Coordinates of C-alpha atoms in Angstrom, one line a residue:
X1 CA 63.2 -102.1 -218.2
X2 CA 66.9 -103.1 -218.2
X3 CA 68.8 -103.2 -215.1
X4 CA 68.1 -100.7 -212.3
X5 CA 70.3 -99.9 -209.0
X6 CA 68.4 -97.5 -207.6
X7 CA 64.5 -95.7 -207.4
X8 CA 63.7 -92.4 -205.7
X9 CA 59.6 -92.1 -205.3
X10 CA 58.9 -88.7 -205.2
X11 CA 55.0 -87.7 -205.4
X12 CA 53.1 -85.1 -202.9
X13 CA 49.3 -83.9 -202.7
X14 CA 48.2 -81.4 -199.9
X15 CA 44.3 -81.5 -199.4
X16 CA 42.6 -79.3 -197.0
X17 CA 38.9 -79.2 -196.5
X18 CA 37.8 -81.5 -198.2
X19 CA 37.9 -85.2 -199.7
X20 CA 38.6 -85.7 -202.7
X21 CA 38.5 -89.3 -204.5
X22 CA 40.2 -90.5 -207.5
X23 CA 39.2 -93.4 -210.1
X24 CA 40.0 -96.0 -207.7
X25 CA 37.9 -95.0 -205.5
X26 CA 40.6 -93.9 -203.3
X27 CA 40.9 -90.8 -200.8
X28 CA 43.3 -88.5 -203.6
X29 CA 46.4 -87.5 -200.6
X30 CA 46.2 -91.8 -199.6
X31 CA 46.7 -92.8 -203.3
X32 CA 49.4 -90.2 -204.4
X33 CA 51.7 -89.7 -201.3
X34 CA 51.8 -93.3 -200.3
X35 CA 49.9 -95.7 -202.1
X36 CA 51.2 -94.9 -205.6
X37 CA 54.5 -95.3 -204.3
X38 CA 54.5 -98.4 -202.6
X39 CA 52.7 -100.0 -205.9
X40 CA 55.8 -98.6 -208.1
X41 CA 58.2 -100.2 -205.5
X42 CA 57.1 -103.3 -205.9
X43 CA 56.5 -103.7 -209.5
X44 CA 60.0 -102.6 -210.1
X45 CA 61.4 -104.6 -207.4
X46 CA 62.5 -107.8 -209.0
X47 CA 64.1 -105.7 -211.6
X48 CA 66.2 -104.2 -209.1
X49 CA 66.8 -107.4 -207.3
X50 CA 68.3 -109.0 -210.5
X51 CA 70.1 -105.7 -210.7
X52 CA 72.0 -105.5 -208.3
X53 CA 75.2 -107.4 -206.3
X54 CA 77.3 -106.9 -203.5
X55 CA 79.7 -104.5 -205.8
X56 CA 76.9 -102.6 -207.3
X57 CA 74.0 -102.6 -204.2
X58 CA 70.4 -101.5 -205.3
X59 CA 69.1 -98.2 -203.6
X60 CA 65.4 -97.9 -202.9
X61 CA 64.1 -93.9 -201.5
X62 CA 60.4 -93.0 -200.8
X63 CA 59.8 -89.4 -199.9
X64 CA 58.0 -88.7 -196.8
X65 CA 58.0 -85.2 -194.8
X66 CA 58.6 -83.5 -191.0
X67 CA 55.0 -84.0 -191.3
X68 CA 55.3 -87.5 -190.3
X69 CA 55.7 -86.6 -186.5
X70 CA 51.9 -85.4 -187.1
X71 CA 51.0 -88.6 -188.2
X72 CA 49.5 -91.8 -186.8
X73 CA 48.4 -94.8 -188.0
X74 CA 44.5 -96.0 -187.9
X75 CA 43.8 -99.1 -189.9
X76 CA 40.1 -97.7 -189.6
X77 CA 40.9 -94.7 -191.1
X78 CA 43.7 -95.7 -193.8
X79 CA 41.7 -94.0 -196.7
X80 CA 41.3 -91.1 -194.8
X81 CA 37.5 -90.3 -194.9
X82 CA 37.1 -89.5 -191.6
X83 CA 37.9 -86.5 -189.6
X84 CA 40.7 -84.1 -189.7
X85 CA 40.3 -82.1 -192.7
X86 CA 40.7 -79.0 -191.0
X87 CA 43.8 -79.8 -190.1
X88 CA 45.8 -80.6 -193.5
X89 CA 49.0 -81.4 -191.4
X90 CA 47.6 -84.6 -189.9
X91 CA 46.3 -86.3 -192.9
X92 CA 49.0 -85.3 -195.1
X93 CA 51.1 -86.1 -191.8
X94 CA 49.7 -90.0 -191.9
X95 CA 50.6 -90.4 -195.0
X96 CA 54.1 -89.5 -194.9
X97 CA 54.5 -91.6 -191.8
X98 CA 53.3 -94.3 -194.1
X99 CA 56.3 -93.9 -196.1
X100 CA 58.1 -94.2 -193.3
X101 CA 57.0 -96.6 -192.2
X102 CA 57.3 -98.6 -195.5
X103 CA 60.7 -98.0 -196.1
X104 CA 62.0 -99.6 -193.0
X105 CA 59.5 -102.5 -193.1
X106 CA 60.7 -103.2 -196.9
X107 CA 64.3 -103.0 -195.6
X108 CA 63.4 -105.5 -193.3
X109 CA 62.6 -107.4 -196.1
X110 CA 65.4 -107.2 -198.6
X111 CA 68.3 -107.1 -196.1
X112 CA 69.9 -110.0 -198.0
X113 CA 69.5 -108.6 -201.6
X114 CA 71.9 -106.2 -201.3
X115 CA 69.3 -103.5 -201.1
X116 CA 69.2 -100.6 -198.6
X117 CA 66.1 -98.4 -198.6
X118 CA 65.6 -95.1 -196.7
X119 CA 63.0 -92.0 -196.2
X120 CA 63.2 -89.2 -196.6
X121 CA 62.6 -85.4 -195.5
X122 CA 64.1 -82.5 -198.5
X123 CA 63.4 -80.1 -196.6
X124 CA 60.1 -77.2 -197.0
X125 CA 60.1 -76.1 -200.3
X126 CA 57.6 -73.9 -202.5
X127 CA 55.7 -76.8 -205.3
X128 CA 52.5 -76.3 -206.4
X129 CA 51.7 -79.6 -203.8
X130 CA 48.5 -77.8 -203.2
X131 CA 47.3 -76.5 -206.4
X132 CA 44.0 -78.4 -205.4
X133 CA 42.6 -76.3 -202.8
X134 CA 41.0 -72.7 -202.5
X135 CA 43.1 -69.7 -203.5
X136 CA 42.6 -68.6 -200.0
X137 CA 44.0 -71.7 -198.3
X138 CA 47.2 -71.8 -200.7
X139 CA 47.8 -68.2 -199.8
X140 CA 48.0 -69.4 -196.2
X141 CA 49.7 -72.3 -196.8
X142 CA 52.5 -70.6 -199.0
X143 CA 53.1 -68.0 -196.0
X144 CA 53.4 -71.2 -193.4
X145 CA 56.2 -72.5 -196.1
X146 CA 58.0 -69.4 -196.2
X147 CA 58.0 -68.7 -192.2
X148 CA 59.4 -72.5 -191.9
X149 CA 62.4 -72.5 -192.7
X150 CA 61.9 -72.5 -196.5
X151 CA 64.7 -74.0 -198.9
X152 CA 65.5 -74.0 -202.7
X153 CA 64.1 -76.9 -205.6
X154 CA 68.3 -77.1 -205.8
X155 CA 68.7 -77.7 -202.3
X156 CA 65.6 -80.1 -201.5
X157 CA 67.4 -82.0 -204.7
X158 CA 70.7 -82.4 -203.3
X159 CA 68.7 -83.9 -199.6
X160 CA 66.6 -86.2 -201.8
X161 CA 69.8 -87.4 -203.3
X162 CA 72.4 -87.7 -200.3
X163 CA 71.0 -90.2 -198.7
X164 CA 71.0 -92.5 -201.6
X165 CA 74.6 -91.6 -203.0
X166 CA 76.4 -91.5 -199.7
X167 CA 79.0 -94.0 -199.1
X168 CA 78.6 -93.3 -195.5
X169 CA 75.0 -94.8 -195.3
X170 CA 74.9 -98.3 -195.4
X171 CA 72.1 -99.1 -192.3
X172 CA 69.0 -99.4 -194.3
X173 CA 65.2 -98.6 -193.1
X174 CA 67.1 -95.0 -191.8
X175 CA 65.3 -92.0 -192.5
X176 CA 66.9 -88.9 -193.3
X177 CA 65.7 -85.1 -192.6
X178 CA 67.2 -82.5 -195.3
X179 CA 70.4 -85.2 -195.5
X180 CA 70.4 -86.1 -191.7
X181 CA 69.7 -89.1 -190.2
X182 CA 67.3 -88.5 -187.8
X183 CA 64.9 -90.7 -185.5
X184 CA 61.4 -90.6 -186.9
X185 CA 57.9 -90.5 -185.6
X186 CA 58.1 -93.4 -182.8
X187 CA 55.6 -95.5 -184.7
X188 CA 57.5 -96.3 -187.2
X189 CA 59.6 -98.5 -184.7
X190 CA 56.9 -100.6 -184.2
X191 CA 56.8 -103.9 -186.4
X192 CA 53.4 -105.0 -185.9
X193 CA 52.3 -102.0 -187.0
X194 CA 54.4 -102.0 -190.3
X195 CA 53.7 -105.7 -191.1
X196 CA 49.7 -104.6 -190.7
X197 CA 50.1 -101.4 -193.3
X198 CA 52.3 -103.9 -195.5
X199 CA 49.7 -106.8 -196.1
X200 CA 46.8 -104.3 -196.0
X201 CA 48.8 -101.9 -198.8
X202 CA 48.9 -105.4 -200.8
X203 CA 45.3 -106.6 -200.4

């Protein structure tokens, strides 16, 4: 790798019903959505650090979701093995908030490098984001996209990529829902809880 200014993480996995585990030995939604991400961050991080200046800042994005208002945080329950499977808004939900909650800690953390990070909502778009589950529960889940306010790949792009491009956003940790800057899920605001995910994400 040569010099990088900026990284947009962008990974999704919608599991209902069931829990499904990957080579690590990982719960599959807690390893793509948020895990996978964070590892990627931070192995490309000095790169960008010896990137970047105060002329040319670095830009760091991880995608999270609305879902994140769902969400909580349960250090017992980070893998997600327990509970809530029904319910594929929660533990997709938690791990979105993780993101969220990632993105403001690491800004915390890279304030002087001339590094702003964000997260952020595209907006409900048709993937296949749940191509692992019954044909039954993607027909539901396709209906819930389209009666949600459903946008285009084009204009989920153009969300993913205004918050990193805009001259307007310099304050960093801000998360952003289809390209507005919006308050997220209150725990996010809470350090001790960031600082936790943070050195248990690292162990």
């Amino acid at each position: 790798v040569g010099e990088l200014h900026i990284l947009i993480n962008n990974a999704g996995l919608v599991v209902q019903n069931q829990i499904i585990k990957t080579k690590d030995n990982l719960e599959i939604q807690f390893q793509v959505n948020h895990l996978a991400q964070f590892l990627l961050t931070l192995l490309l991080l000095d790169t960008i650090k010896k990137s970047v200046s105060a002329e040319l800042p670095g830009k760091i994005a991880l995608t999270s979701s609305g879902a994140n208002y769902f969400g909580e945080i349960d250090f017992d329950n980070l893998n997600l093995e327990k509970g809530n499977y029904w319910n594929f808004l929660k533990s997709y939900g938690n791990t979105k908030l993780m993101n969220v909650i990632v993105a403001k800690e690491l800004g915390r953390l890279v304030q002087n490098d001339n590094i702003t990070t964000y997260s952020l909502h595209p907006g409900v778009i048709q993937t296949n984001i749940s191509h692992l589950n019954s044909s039954f529960s993607n027909i539901i889940f396709r209906f819930l996209i389209r009666i949600s306010g459903e946008i285009t790949a084009e204009q989920g792009a153009i969300n993913t990529l205004y918050p990193v491009f805009s001259l307007e956003n310099k304050e960093t940790g801000k998360y952003y829902d289809e390209g507005i800057e919006k308050e997220p899920n209150k725990v996010a605001n809470d350090q001790e809880v960031a600082k936790k995910l943070w050195d248990s994400n690292c162990q």
